[in-house]
Tab-separated table of C-alpha atoms and ligand atoms in Angstrom:
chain	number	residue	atom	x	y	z
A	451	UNK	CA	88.958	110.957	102.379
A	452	UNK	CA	91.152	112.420	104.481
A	453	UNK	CA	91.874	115.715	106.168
A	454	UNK	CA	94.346	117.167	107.763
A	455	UNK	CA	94.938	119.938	110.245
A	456	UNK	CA	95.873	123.253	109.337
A	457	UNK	CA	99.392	124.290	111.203
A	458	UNK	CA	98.877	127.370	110.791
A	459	UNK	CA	96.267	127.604	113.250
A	460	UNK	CA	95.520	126.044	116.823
A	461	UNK	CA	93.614	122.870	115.610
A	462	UNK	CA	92.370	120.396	117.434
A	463	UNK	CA	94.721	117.498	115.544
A	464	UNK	CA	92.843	114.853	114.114
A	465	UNK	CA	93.692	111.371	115.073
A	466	UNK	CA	94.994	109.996	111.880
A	467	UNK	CA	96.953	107.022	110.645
A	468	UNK	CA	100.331	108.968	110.391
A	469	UNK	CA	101.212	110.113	106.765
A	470	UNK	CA	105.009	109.815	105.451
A	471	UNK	CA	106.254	111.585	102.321
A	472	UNK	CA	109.894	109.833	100.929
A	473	UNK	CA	111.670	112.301	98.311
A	474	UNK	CA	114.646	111.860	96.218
A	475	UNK	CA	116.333	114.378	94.868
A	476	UNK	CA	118.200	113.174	91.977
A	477	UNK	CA	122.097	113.879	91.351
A	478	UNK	CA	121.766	117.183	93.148
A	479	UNK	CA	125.310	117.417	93.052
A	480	UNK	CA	125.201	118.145	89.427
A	481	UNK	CA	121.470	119.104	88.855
A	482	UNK	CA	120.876	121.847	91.170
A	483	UNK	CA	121.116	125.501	89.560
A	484	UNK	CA	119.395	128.626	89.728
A	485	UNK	CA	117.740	127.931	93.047
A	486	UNK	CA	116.009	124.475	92.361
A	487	UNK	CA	116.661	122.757	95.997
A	488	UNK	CA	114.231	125.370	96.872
A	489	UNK	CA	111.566	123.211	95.127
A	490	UNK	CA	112.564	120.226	97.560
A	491	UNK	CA	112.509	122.175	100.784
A	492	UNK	CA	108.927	123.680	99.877
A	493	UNK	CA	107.927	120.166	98.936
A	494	UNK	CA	109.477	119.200	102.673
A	495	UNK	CA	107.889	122.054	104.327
A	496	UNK	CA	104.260	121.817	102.833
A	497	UNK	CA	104.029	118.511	104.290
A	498	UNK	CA	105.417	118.892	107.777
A	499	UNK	CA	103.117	122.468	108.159
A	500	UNK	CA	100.494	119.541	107.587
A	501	UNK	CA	101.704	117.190	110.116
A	502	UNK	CA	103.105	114.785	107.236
A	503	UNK	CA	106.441	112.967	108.003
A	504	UNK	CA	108.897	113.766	105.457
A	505	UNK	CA	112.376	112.072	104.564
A	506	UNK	CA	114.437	113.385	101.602
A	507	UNK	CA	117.414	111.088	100.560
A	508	UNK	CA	119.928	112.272	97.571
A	509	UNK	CA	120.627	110.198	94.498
A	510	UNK	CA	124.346	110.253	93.052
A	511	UNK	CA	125.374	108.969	89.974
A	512	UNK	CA	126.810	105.283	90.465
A	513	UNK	CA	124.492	104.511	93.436
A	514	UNK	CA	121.521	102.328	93.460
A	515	UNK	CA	118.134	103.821	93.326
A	516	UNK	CA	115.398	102.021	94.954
A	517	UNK	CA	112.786	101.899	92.966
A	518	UNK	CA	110.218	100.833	96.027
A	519	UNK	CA	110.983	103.829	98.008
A	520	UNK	CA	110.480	107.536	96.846
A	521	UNK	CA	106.512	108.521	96.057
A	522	UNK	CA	108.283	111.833	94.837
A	523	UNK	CA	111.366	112.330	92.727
A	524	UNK	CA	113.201	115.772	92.088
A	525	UNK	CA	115.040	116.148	89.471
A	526	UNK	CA	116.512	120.088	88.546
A	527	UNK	CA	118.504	121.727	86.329
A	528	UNK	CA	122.095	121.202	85.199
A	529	UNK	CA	124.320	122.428	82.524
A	530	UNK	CA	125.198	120.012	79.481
A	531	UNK	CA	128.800	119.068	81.093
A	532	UNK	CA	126.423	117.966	83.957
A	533	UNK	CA	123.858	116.078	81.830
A	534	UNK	CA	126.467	113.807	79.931
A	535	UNK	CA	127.567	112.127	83.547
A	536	UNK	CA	123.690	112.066	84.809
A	537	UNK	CA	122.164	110.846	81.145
A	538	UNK	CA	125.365	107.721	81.773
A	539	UNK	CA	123.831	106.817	85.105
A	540	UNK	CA	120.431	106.785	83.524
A	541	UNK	CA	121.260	104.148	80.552
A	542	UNK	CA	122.430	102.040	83.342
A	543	UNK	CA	119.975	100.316	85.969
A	544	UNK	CA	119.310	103.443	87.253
A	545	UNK	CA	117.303	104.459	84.624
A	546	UNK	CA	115.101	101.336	84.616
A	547	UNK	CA	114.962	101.654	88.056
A	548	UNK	CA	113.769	105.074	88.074
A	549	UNK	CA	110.974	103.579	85.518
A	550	UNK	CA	110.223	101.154	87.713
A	551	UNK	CA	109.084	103.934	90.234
A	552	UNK	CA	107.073	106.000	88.107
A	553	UNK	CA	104.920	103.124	87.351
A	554	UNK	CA	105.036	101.975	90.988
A	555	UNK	CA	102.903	105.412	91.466
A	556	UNK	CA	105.684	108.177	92.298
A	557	UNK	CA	105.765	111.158	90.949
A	558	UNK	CA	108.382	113.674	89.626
A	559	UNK	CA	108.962	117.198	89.069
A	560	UNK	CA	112.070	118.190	86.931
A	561	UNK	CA	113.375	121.452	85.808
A	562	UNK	CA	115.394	122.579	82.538
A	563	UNK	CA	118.310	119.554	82.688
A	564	UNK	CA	116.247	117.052	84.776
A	565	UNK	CA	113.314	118.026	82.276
A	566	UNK	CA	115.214	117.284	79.427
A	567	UNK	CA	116.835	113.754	80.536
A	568	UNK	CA	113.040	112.722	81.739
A	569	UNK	CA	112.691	112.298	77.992
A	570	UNK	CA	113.897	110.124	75.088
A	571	UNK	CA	116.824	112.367	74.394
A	572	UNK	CA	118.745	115.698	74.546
A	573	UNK	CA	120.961	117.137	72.006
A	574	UNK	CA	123.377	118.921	73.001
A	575	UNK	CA	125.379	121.353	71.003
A	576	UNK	CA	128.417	119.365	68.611
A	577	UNK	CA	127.799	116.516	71.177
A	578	UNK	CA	126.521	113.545	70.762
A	579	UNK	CA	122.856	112.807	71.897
A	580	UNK	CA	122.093	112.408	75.503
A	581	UNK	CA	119.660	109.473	75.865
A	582	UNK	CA	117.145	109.812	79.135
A	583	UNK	CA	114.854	108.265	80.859
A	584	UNK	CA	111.820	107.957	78.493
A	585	UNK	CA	109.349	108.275	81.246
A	586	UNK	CA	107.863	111.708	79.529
A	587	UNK	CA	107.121	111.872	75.943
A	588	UNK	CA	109.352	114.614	74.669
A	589	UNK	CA	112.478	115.538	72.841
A	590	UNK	CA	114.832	117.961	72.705
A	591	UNK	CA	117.651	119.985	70.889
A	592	UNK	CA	119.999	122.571	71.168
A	593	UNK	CA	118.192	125.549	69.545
A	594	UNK	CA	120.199	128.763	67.844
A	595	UNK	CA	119.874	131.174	70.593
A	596	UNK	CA	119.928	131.053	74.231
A	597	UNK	CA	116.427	131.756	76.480
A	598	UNK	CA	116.629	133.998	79.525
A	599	UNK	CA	114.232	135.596	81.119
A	600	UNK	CA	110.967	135.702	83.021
A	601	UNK	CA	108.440	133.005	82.308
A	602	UNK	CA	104.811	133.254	83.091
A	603	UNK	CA	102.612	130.122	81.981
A	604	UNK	CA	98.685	129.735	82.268
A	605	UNK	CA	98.069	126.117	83.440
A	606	UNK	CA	95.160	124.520	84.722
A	607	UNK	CA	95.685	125.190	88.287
A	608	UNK	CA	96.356	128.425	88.129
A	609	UNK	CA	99.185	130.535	86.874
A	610	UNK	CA	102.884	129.715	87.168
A	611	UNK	CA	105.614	131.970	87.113
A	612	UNK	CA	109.302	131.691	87.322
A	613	UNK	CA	112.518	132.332	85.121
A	614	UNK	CA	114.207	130.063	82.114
A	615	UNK	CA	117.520	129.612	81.036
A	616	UNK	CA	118.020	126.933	78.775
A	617	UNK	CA	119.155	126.575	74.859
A	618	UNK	CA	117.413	123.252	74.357
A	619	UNK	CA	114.175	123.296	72.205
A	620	UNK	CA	111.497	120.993	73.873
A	621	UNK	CA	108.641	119.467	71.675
A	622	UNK	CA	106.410	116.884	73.078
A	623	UNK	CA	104.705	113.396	71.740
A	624	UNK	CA	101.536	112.432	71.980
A	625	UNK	CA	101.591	110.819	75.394
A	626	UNK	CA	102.301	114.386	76.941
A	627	UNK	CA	100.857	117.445	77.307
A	628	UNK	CA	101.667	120.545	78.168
A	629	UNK	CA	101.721	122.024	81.770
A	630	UNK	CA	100.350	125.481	80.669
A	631	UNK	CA	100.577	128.198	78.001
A	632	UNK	CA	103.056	130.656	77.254
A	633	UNK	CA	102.178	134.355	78.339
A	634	UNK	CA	105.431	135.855	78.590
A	635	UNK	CA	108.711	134.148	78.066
A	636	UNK	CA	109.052	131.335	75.309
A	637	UNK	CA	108.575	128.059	77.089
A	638	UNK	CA	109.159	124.758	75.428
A	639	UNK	CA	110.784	126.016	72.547
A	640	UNK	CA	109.657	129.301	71.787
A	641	UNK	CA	107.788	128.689	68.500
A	642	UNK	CA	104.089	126.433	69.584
A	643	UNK	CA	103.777	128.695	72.988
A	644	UNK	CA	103.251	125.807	75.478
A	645	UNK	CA	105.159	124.914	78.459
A	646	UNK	CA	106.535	122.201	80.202
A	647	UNK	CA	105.060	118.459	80.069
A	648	UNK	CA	102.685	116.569	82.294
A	649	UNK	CA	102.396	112.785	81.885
A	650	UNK	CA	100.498	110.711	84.566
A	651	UNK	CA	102.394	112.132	87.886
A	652	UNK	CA	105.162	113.218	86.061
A	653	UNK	CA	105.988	116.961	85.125
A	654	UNK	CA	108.495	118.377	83.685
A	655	UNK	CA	109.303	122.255	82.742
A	656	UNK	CA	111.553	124.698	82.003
A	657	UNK	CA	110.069	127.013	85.100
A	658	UNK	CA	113.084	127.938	87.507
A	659	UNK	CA	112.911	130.058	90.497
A	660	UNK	CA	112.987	127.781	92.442
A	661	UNK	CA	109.177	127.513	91.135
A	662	UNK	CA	107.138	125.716	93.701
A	663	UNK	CA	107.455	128.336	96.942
A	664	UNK	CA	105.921	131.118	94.711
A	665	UNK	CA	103.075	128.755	92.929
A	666	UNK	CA	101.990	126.634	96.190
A	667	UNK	CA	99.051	124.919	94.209
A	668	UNK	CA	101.990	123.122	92.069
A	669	UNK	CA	103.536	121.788	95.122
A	670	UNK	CA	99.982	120.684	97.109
A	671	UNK	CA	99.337	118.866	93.580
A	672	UNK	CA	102.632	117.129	93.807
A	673	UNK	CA	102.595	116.361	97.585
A	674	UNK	CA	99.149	114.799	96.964
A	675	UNK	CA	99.856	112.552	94.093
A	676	UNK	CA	103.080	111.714	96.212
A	677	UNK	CA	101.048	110.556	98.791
A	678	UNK	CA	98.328	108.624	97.196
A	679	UNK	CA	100.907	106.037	95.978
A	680	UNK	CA	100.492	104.601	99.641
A	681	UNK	CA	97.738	106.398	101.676
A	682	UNK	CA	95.451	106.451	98.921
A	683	UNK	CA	93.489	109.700	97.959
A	684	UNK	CA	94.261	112.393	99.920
A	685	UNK	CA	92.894	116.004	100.710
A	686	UNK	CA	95.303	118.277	102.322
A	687	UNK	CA	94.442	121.002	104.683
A	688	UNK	CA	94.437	124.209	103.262
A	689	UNK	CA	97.282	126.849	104.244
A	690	UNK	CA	97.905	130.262	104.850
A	691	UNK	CA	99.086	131.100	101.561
A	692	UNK	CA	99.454	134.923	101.704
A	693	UNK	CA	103.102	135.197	101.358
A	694	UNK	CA	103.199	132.721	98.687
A	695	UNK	CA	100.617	134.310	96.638
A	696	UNK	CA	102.115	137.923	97.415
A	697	UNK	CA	105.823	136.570	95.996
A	698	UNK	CA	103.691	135.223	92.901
A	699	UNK	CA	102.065	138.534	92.688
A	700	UNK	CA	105.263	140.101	92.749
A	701	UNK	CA	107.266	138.083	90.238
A	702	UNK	CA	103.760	138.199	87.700
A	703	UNK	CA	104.346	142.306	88.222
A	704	UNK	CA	107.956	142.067	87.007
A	705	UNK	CA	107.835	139.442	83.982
A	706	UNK	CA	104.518	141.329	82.780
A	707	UNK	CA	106.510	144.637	83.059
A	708	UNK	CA	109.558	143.618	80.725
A	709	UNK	CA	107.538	141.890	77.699
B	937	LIG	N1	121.907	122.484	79.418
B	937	LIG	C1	120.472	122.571	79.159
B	937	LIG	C2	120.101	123.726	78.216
B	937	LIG	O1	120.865	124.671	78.102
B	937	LIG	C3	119.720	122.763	80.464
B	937	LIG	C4	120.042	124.068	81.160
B	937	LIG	C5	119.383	124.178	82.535
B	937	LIG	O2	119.141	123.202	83.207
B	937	LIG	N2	119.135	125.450	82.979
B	937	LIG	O3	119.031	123.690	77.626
């Protein structure tokens, strides 16, 4: 078990085996909106407040993914224009490479689009079907109507706030389950009241914001299963936390307020 010192105060350092995190951050020159590079930079800084090395390389469509290299994978939201070109890549090697990965031990956090694509299929609206990646067990289709607005989700770390926009309908297999419960907002699809999808390392949800600066246990989770794929089990050093959990204070005030 390992520990590691606290940045955030003066610590005598512990003499450690240095730790390296590898991210990619898939196509996020088309799946990117509504703030979700924030995700990767708290990811990024997390680590390096915890003396963890941390590289973050970018995945385009038409390039070759490594599938030995990331222990973390971020994949955010897009709109459907964006998802036809990205779901292409992913039919490709790409997508078996990406497989390859997630069973090598990385994990992945997608948003909305990247949520979506992580799956066996999105349907857009009069479009053909989108295949994706199959590495969660879900599905999902255009619904009637458009949801916007604040989403707050009891999970079993904690609570997890942030803000959808998406008209795709979410509904998950048996090999997933959800990342939380609806409290306010409508989540997967807005009829069964659950939220995103966790499979192995792999989650997916519909939670942007970007989500994981305001809900810090989300990213600690991530970062640790990240690192376990080649340092083994991990325990990370706590951190000062207050401004994180004042922002998720904050933005649980405001979504509670409007339902
Ligand atoms: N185009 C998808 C939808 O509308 C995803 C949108 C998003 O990523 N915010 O459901």
């Amino acid at each position: 078990m390992r520990f590691w010192p606290r940045a955030a105060t003066p610590y005598p350092q512990c003499i450690m085996e240095a730790m390296a995190l590898r991210i990619v951050h898939l196509f996020p020159d088309l799946m990117s909106i509504y703030g979700d590079r924030g995700n990767v930079l708290a990811l990024q800084q997390r680590s390096r407040w915890r003396g963890i090395d941390v590289e973050v390389r970018s995945h385009t469509a038409g390039a070759a993914l490594d599938p030995d290299w990331a222990d973390l994978y971020f994949f955010g939201g897009g709109q459907d224009q964006g998802q036809d070109v990205v779901g292409e890549d992913l039919q490709g090697p790409n997508g078996a490479r990406l497989r390859e990965g997630i069973a090598s031990g990385a994990a992945a956090l997608s948003i909305c689009g990247g949520y979506q694509l992580l799956g066996h299929e999105y349907v857009p609206d009069g479009a053909p079907p989108i295949p994706g990646a199959g590495v969660l067990d879900v599905r999902t289709t255009v619904g009637s109507r458009r949801f916007v607005g604040n989403l707050l989700v009891k999970s079993d770390g904690g609570a997890l706030v942030g803000f959808e926009n998406h008209s795709g309908k979410t509904y998950l297999g048996p090999r997933a389950r959800p990342l939380g419960r609806v409290l306010v907002g409508n989540g997967n699809n807005g009829e069964d009241r659950t939220e995103g999808a966790v499979q192995g390392r792999v989650i997916g949800c519909y939670l942007h914001g970007s989500l994981l600066p305001k809900n810090p246990w989300l990213a600690d989770r991530l970062i640790g299963w990240a690192l376990e794929r080649r340092h083994g089990p991990v325990t990370l050093a706590p951190l000062d936390d207050t401004a994180e959990h004042a922002a998720q204070a904050q933005a649980m005030e405001v979504a509670r307020a409007r339902t």
